[in-house]
CSV table of C-alpha atoms and ligand atoms in Angstrom, one decimal:
chain,number,residue,atom,x,y,z
A,1489,MET,CA,23.3,14.8,5.0
A,1490,ASN,CA,25.7,11.9,5.1
A,1491,ALA,CA,23.6,8.9,3.9
A,1492,ASP,CA,25.6,6.4,5.9
A,1493,ALA,CA,25.4,8.2,9.3
A,1494,PRO,CA,22.5,6.9,11.5
A,1495,SER,CA,19.6,9.2,11.1
A,1496,ALA,CA,18.0,10.9,14.0
A,1497,CYS,CA,15.1,12.2,11.9
A,1498,LYS,CA,11.8,12.9,13.6
A,1499,PRO,CA,8.4,12.4,12.0
A,1500,ALA,CA,8.3,16.1,11.3
A,1501,ASP,CA,11.5,15.8,9.1
A,1502,PHE,CA,9.5,13.6,6.8
A,1503,LYS,CA,6.7,16.1,6.4
A,1504,SER,CA,7.0,18.1,3.1
A,1505,GLU,CA,6.0,21.7,2.6
A,1506,VAL,CA,3.2,20.6,0.3
A,1507,LYS,CA,-0.1,21.0,2.2
A,1508,PRO,CA,-2.5,18.0,1.8
A,1509,ILE,CA,-5.7,18.9,-0.1
A,1510,TRP,CA,-7.8,15.9,1.1
A,1511,CYS,CA,-11.4,16.6,2.3
A,1512,PRO,CA,-11.6,17.5,6.0
A,1513,GLY,CA,-11.9,14.2,7.9
A,1514,CYS,CA,-10.5,12.0,5.1
A,1515,GLY,CA,-8.8,8.9,6.6
A,1516,ASP,CA,-5.7,9.5,4.5
A,1517,TYR,CA,-4.6,12.3,6.9
A,1518,HIS,CA,-4.1,9.7,9.6
A,1519,VAL,CA,-2.4,7.3,7.2
A,1520,LEU,CA,0.0,10.2,6.4
A,1521,MET,CA,0.6,10.8,10.1
A,1522,ALA,CA,1.3,7.0,10.6
A,1523,LEU,CA,3.7,7.0,7.6
A,1524,HIS,CA,5.7,10.0,8.9
A,1525,ARG,CA,6.0,8.1,12.2
A,1526,ALA,CA,7.0,4.9,10.6
A,1527,LEU,CA,9.6,6.6,8.4
A,1528,ALA,CA,11.2,8.2,11.4
A,1529,ALA,CA,11.3,4.9,13.3
A,1530,LEU,CA,13.4,3.4,10.5
A,1531,GLY,CA,16.4,5.5,11.5
A,1532,LEU,CA,17.1,6.3,7.8
A,1533,PRO,CA,17.4,9.8,6.2
A,1534,PRO,CA,14.7,10.7,3.6
A,1535,GLU,CA,17.1,10.3,0.7
A,1536,ARG,CA,17.5,6.6,1.5
A,1537,ILE,CA,13.7,6.1,1.0
A,1538,ALA,CA,11.4,6.3,-2.1
A,1539,VAL,CA,7.6,6.5,-2.1
A,1540,VAL,CA,6.0,5.6,-5.4
A,1541,SER,CA,2.3,5.9,-6.2
A,1542,GLY,CA,-0.3,5.8,-9.0
A,1543,ILE,CA,-3.4,8.1,-9.2
A,1544,GLY,CA,-6.2,8.8,-6.7
A,1545,CYS,CA,-6.7,10.8,-3.5
A,1546,SER,CA,-4.6,8.2,-1.7
A,1547,SER,CA,-1.9,8.3,-4.3
A,1548,ARG,CA,-1.1,11.9,-3.5
A,1549,ILE,CA,0.9,10.8,-0.5
A,1550,PRO,CA,4.5,10.9,-1.9
A,1551,ALA,CA,4.2,14.7,-2.3
A,1552,TYR,CA,3.5,15.0,1.4
A,1553,THR,CA,6.8,13.4,2.4
A,1554,THR,CA,10.4,14.6,2.0
A,1555,CYS,CA,11.6,11.2,0.6
A,1556,TYR,CA,12.2,10.6,-3.1
A,1557,GLY,CA,8.8,10.5,-4.6
A,1558,PHE,CA,7.2,9.3,-7.9
A,1559,HIS,CA,3.6,10.1,-8.6
A,1560,GLY,CA,3.1,7.9,-11.6
A,1561,VAL,CA,0.2,6.9,-13.8
A,1562,HIS,CA,-3.0,5.2,-12.7
A,1563,GLY,CA,-2.5,1.5,-11.7
A,1564,ARG,CA,1.2,1.3,-12.5
A,1565,SER,CA,2.9,2.2,-9.2
A,1566,LEU,CA,4.1,-1.4,-8.6
A,1567,ALA,CA,5.7,-1.6,-12.0
A,1568,VAL,CA,7.6,1.6,-11.4
A,1569,ALA,CA,8.6,0.6,-7.8
A,1570,THR,CA,9.8,-2.9,-9.0
A,1571,GLY,CA,12.1,-1.3,-11.5
A,1572,LEU,CA,13.4,1.2,-9.0
A,1573,LYS,CA,14.1,-1.5,-6.3
A,1574,VAL,CA,15.8,-3.8,-8.8
A,1575,ALA,CA,18.0,-0.9,-10.0
A,1576,ARG,CA,18.6,0.6,-6.6
A,1577,PRO,CA,18.4,-2.2,-4.0
A,1578,ASP,CA,20.0,0.2,-1.5
A,1579,LEU,CA,16.8,2.3,-1.3
A,1580,THR,CA,13.9,1.4,0.9
A,1581,VAL,CA,10.9,1.5,-1.5
A,1582,LEU,CA,7.3,2.0,-0.4
A,1583,VAL,CA,4.4,2.0,-2.7
A,1584,ALA,CA,1.1,3.8,-2.0
A,1585,SER,CA,-2.2,3.0,-3.7
A,1586,GLY,CA,-5.9,3.0,-3.4
A,1587,ASP,CA,-8.5,0.3,-4.0
A,1588,GLY,CA,-9.2,1.6,-7.5
A,1589,ASP,CA,-5.6,2.2,-8.5
A,1590,GLY,CA,-4.3,-1.0,-6.9
A,1591,TYR,CA,-7.1,-3.6,-7.5
A,1592,SER,CA,-8.9,-2.4,-10.7
A,1593,ILE,CA,-6.6,-0.9,-13.3
A,1594,GLY,CA,-3.5,-2.1,-11.3
A,1595,GLY,CA,-4.9,-5.6,-10.4
A,1596,ASN,CA,-2.7,-7.5,-12.7
A,1597,HIS,CA,0.4,-5.8,-11.4
A,1598,PHE,CA,-0.7,-6.6,-7.8
A,1599,LEU,CA,-0.8,-10.4,-8.6
A,1600,HIS,CA,2.6,-10.4,-10.2
A,1601,ALA,CA,4.3,-8.1,-7.6
A,1602,CYS,CA,3.2,-10.6,-5.0
A,1603,ARG,CA,4.5,-13.5,-7.1
A,1604,ARG,CA,7.9,-11.8,-7.8
A,1605,ASN,CA,8.4,-11.1,-4.1
A,1606,VAL,CA,10.7,-8.1,-4.7
A,1607,ASP,CA,11.5,-6.4,-1.4
A,1608,LEU,CA,8.8,-3.7,-1.5
A,1609,THR,CA,6.2,-2.5,1.0
A,1610,TYR,CA,2.8,-2.0,-0.6
A,1611,ILE,CA,0.3,0.2,1.3
A,1612,VAL,CA,-3.2,0.3,0.0
A,1613,MET,CA,-5.6,2.9,1.4
A,1614,ASP,CA,-8.9,1.1,0.9
A,1615,ASN,CA,-12.1,3.1,1.1
A,1616,HIS,CA,-14.2,0.8,-1.1
A,1617,ILE,CA,-14.8,3.6,-3.6
A,1618,TYR,CA,-13.1,5.7,-6.3
A,1619,GLY,CA,-12.8,8.9,-4.2
A,1620,MET,CA,-10.9,11.1,-6.6
A,1621,THR,CA,-13.3,10.6,-9.5
A,1622,LYS,CA,-16.4,11.2,-7.3
A,1623,GLY,CA,-17.7,7.9,-6.1
A,1624,GLN,CA,-17.7,5.1,-8.7
A,1625,PRO,CA,-17.6,1.6,-7.2
A,1626,SER,CA,-14.3,-0.2,-6.9
A,1627,PRO,CA,-13.5,-3.9,-6.6
A,1628,THR,CA,-14.0,-3.7,-2.9
A,1629,THR,CA,-17.3,-1.9,-2.9
A,1630,GLU,CA,-20.1,-3.8,-1.3
A,1631,PRO,CA,-22.6,-5.3,-3.8
A,1632,ASP,CA,-25.6,-3.4,-2.4
A,1633,PHE,CA,-23.9,0.0,-2.1
A,1634,ASP,CA,-26.6,2.1,-3.7
A,1635,THR,CA,-25.7,5.4,-5.5
A,1636,ALA,CA,-27.0,7.4,-8.5
A,1637,LEU,CA,-24.2,5.8,-10.5
A,1638,THR,CA,-25.1,2.2,-9.4
A,1639,PRO,CA,-28.8,2.2,-8.6
A,1640,GLY,CA,-29.5,-0.7,-6.2
A,1641,GLY,CA,-25.8,-1.5,-6.1
A,1642,THR,CA,-23.6,-3.4,-8.5
A,1643,GLY,CA,-24.6,-6.8,-7.3
A,1644,LEU,CA,-21.0,-8.0,-7.7
A,1645,ARG,CA,-19.0,-10.0,-5.3
A,1646,PRO,CA,-16.2,-7.8,-3.8
A,1647,PHE,CA,-12.6,-8.7,-4.4
A,1648,ASN,CA,-10.7,-10.0,-1.3
A,1649,PRO,CA,-7.3,-8.4,-1.5
A,1650,LEU,CA,-5.7,-10.3,1.4
A,1651,VAL,CA,-6.7,-13.7,0.1
A,1652,ILE,CA,-5.5,-12.7,-3.4
A,1653,ALA,CA,-2.2,-11.5,-2.0
A,1654,LEU,CA,-1.7,-14.7,-0.1
A,1655,ALA,CA,-2.6,-16.9,-3.1
A,1656,SER,CA,-0.2,-14.9,-5.3
A,1657,GLY,CA,2.8,-15.2,-3.0
A,1658,ALA,CA,3.0,-12.0,-0.8
A,1659,ASN,CA,5.4,-12.6,2.0
A,1660,PHE,CA,3.7,-10.4,4.7
A,1661,ILE,CA,0.0,-9.5,5.0
A,1662,ALA,CA,-1.5,-7.1,7.5
A,1663,ARG,CA,-4.6,-5.0,7.9
A,1664,ALA,CA,-4.7,-1.6,9.7
A,1665,TYR,CA,-7.2,1.1,10.3
A,1666,SER,CA,-6.4,4.8,9.6
A,1667,GLY,CA,-8.0,5.8,12.9
A,1668,ASN,CA,-5.3,3.9,14.8
A,1669,PRO,CA,-2.2,5.8,13.6
A,1670,HIS,CA,0.2,4.3,16.3
A,1671,GLU,CA,-0.7,0.7,15.4
A,1672,THR,CA,-0.7,1.6,11.7
A,1673,ALA,CA,2.8,3.1,12.0
A,1674,ALA,CA,4.1,-0.1,13.8
A,1675,MET,CA,2.6,-2.3,11.1
A,1676,ILE,CA,4.3,-0.3,8.3
A,1677,VAL,CA,7.6,-0.5,10.1
A,1678,GLU,CA,7.3,-4.3,10.5
A,1679,ALA,CA,6.2,-4.6,6.9
A,1680,ILE,CA,9.3,-2.7,5.7
A,1681,HIS,CA,11.6,-4.8,7.9
A,1682,HIS,CA,10.1,-8.1,6.6
A,1683,PRO,CA,12.0,-9.3,3.5
A,1684,GLY,CA,10.1,-9.6,0.2
A,1685,PHE,CA,6.8,-8.2,-0.8
A,1686,SER,CA,4.9,-6.9,2.2
A,1687,PHE,CA,1.2,-5.9,1.8
A,1688,VAL,CA,-0.5,-3.6,4.3
A,1689,GLU,CA,-4.2,-2.9,3.6
A,1690,ILE,CA,-5.3,0.2,5.5
A,1691,LEU,CA,-9.0,0.8,5.9
A,1692,SER,CA,-9.2,4.6,5.3
A,1693,PRO,CA,-12.6,6.1,5.2
A,1694,CYS,CA,-13.8,8.4,2.4
A,1695,VAL,CA,-16.0,10.7,4.4
A,1696,THR,CA,-17.3,12.5,1.3
A,1697,TYR,CA,-18.5,9.6,-0.9
A,1698,ARG,CA,-18.8,7.0,1.9
A,1699,PRO,CA,-20.0,8.9,5.0
A,1700,ASP,CA,-21.3,5.5,6.2
A,1701,GLN,CA,-17.6,4.5,6.7
A,1702,ARG,CA,-17.5,6.8,9.8
A,1703,ALA,CA,-18.9,3.7,11.5
A,1704,TRP,CA,-15.8,1.7,10.7
A,1705,LYS,CA,-14.3,2.9,14.0
A,1706,GLU,CA,-16.9,0.7,15.8
A,1707,ARG,CA,-16.5,-2.2,13.4
A,1708,VAL,CA,-12.7,-2.7,13.4
A,1709,HIS,CA,-11.3,-5.0,16.1
A,1710,PRO,CA,-7.9,-6.8,16.7
A,1711,ALA,CA,-7.6,-10.1,14.9
A,1712,PRO,CA,-8.6,-12.8,17.4
A,1713,VAL,CA,-5.7,-15.0,16.3
A,1714,MET,CA,-1.9,-14.6,16.3
A,1715,PRO,CA,0.0,-14.1,13.0
A,1716,THR,CA,0.9,-17.3,11.3
A,1717,ASP,CA,3.7,-18.4,8.9
A,1718,ASP,CA,1.5,-21.3,7.7
A,1719,ALA,CA,0.0,-20.3,4.4
A,1720,ALA,CA,-2.7,-22.9,4.5
A,1721,ARG,CA,-3.8,-21.8,7.9
A,1722,ALA,CA,-3.7,-18.1,6.9
A,1723,ALA,CA,-5.8,-19.0,3.8
A,1724,ARG,CA,-8.5,-20.6,6.0
A,1725,ARG,CA,-8.5,-17.6,8.3
A,1726,LEU,CA,-8.6,-15.0,5.5
A,1727,MET,CA,-11.4,-16.8,3.7
A,1728,THR,CA,-13.6,-16.4,6.8
A,1729,ASP,CA,-12.3,-12.9,7.7
A,1730,ASP,CA,-15.0,-10.3,8.3
A,1731,GLY,CA,-12.9,-7.6,6.6
A,1732,PHE,CA,-12.4,-5.7,9.9
A,1733,ASN,CA,-9.8,-7.9,11.6
A,1734,LEU,CA,-6.7,-5.8,12.3
A,1735,GLY,CA,-3.1,-6.8,12.8
A,1736,VAL,CA,-0.4,-8.8,11.1
A,1737,LEU,CA,-2.2,-11.8,9.6
A,1738,TYR,CA,0.6,-13.6,7.8
A,1739,ARG,CA,4.4,-13.6,7.9
A,1740,GLY,CA,5.9,-15.8,5.2
A,1741,ASP,CA,9.5,-16.9,4.7
A,1742,ARG,CA,9.9,-16.9,0.9
A,1743,ALA,CA,13.3,-15.6,-0.2
A,1744,PRO,CA,12.9,-12.3,-1.9
A,1745,TYR,CA,13.8,-11.8,-5.6
A,1746,ARG,CA,17.2,-10.2,-5.9
A,1747,PRO,CA,18.8,-9.7,-9.3
A,1748,ALA,CA,22.3,-11.2,-9.7
A,1749,ALA,CA,23.6,-7.7,-10.4
A,1750,PRO,CA,21.6,-4.5,-9.7
A,1751,ALA,CA,20.3,-3.1,-13.0
A,1752,SER,CA,22.1,0.1,-12.2
A,1753,ALA,CA,25.5,-1.8,-12.4
A,1754,ILE,CA,24.9,-2.6,-16.1
A,1755,GLY,CA,26.3,0.1,-18.4
A,1756,LEU,CA,24.0,1.9,-20.8
A,1757,ARG,CA,25.9,0.6,-23.8
A,1758,GLU,CA,25.7,-3.0,-22.6
A,1759,PHE,CA,22.0,-2.4,-22.0
A,1760,GLU,CA,21.4,-1.0,-25.5
A,1761,GLU,CA,23.4,-3.9,-27.1
A,1762,GLY,CA,20.9,-6.3,-25.5
A,1763,PHE,CA,18.2,-4.9,-27.9
A,1764,GLU,CA,20.4,-4.9,-31.0
A,1765,THR,CA,20.8,-8.7,-31.3
B,528,LIG,C1,-5.7,5.5,-17.2
B,528,LIG,C2,-6.6,6.2,-16.3
B,528,LIG,N1,-7.9,5.8,-16.2
B,528,LIG,C3,-8.7,6.4,-15.3
B,528,LIG,C4,-8.3,7.5,-14.6
B,528,LIG,C5,-9.2,8.2,-13.7
B,528,LIG,N2,-9.0,7.9,-12.3
B,528,LIG,C6,-8.2,8.7,-11.5
B,528,LIG,S1,-8.1,8.2,-9.9
B,528,LIG,C7,-9.2,7.0,-10.2
B,528,LIG,C8,-9.7,6.0,-9.1
B,528,LIG,C9,-9.0,6.2,-7.9
B,528,LIG,O1,-9.6,5.4,-6.9
B,528,LIG,P1,-8.7,4.9,-5.7
B,528,LIG,O2,-7.4,4.3,-6.2
B,528,LIG,O3,-9.6,4.0,-4.9
B,528,LIG,O4,-8.2,6.2,-4.9
B,528,LIG,P2,-9.0,7.1,-3.9
B,528,LIG,O5,-9.3,8.4,-4.7
B,528,LIG,O6,-10.3,6.4,-3.5
B,528,LIG,O7,-8.0,7.3,-2.8
B,528,LIG,C10,-9.6,6.9,-11.6
B,528,LIG,C11,-10.5,5.9,-12.2
B,528,LIG,C12,-6.9,7.9,-14.8
B,528,LIG,N3,-6.4,9.0,-14.1
B,528,LIG,N4,-6.1,7.3,-15.6
B,529,LIG,S1,-12.9,12.3,-1.9
B,529,LIG,FE1,-12.8,10.8,-0.2
B,529,LIG,S2,-10.8,9.8,-0.5
B,529,LIG,FE2,-10.8,11.7,-1.6
B,529,LIG,S3,-9.9,13.3,-0.2
B,529,LIG,FE3,-12.2,13.4,-0.1
B,529,LIG,S4,-12.7,12.0,1.6
B,529,LIG,FE4,-10.6,11.5,1.0
B,530,LIG,MG1,-10.5,4.3,-3.1
């Protein structure tokens, strides 16, 4: 396929031959559907897009697309994606994560990816639990969520990813719900088009370890306010957010980080010499 020709790819062209192995009813199926739609709407062929992830049920997603994919190590997807985007600014780079992968082991990378503002789109499928490893609490688990692993709940205050993204410098912040794949696809497209680091938190139920999350479809609602480009106003809103407001919540105007020369333009010899001195 000629990479410079406008693409007329359909959502099905972004669907790989690998069959998802998520539990029946997992919210991630709808996220995948939204992602296929969003990718088709970009008008780019699969080889102009890369999807990078860490480890978790949610992080399986690159295998289910026909784009370039990198299923990396736990919590390090943003480091890989940052390097890729700096070396290959011509690629559209998406990063997929879960609340454990992205906010626990990968929490430090999250802060600094927001701060660096490299032109990436970060999608976190948040189910308030470690699904893949059978139901341990994550940073977004409610303090009173009672399981055999955490009798009576952890008692710990949950992490607020949207507030943290704003405070750390993310340039676009949105929340979606997996059960609304059309809206989710539109939000992913907008996030990709917005310059700099774009963060889309997708509430995606884990029906196996959090069957209570089936009730999320009744709890989610459109945000009652329009998106803002005023960080102070966004901070006030996000601090009082009920966790179920959907929509684009913040659109910033920070200039994205762009290296003076793409790393791929530096020859290997020159690169090695940098370490010899
Ligand atoms: C270094 C390292 N530590 C721990 C693990 C075990 N591990 C795999 S996935 C995971 C949590 C995944 O949770 P989340 O990111 O929320 O994804 P979900 O399965 O819920 O989609 C953990 C702790 C690992 N693979 N590597
Ligand atoms: S364990 Fe939970 S997150 Fe993982 S596939 Fe099953 S329903 Fe989805
Ligand atoms: Mg999770």
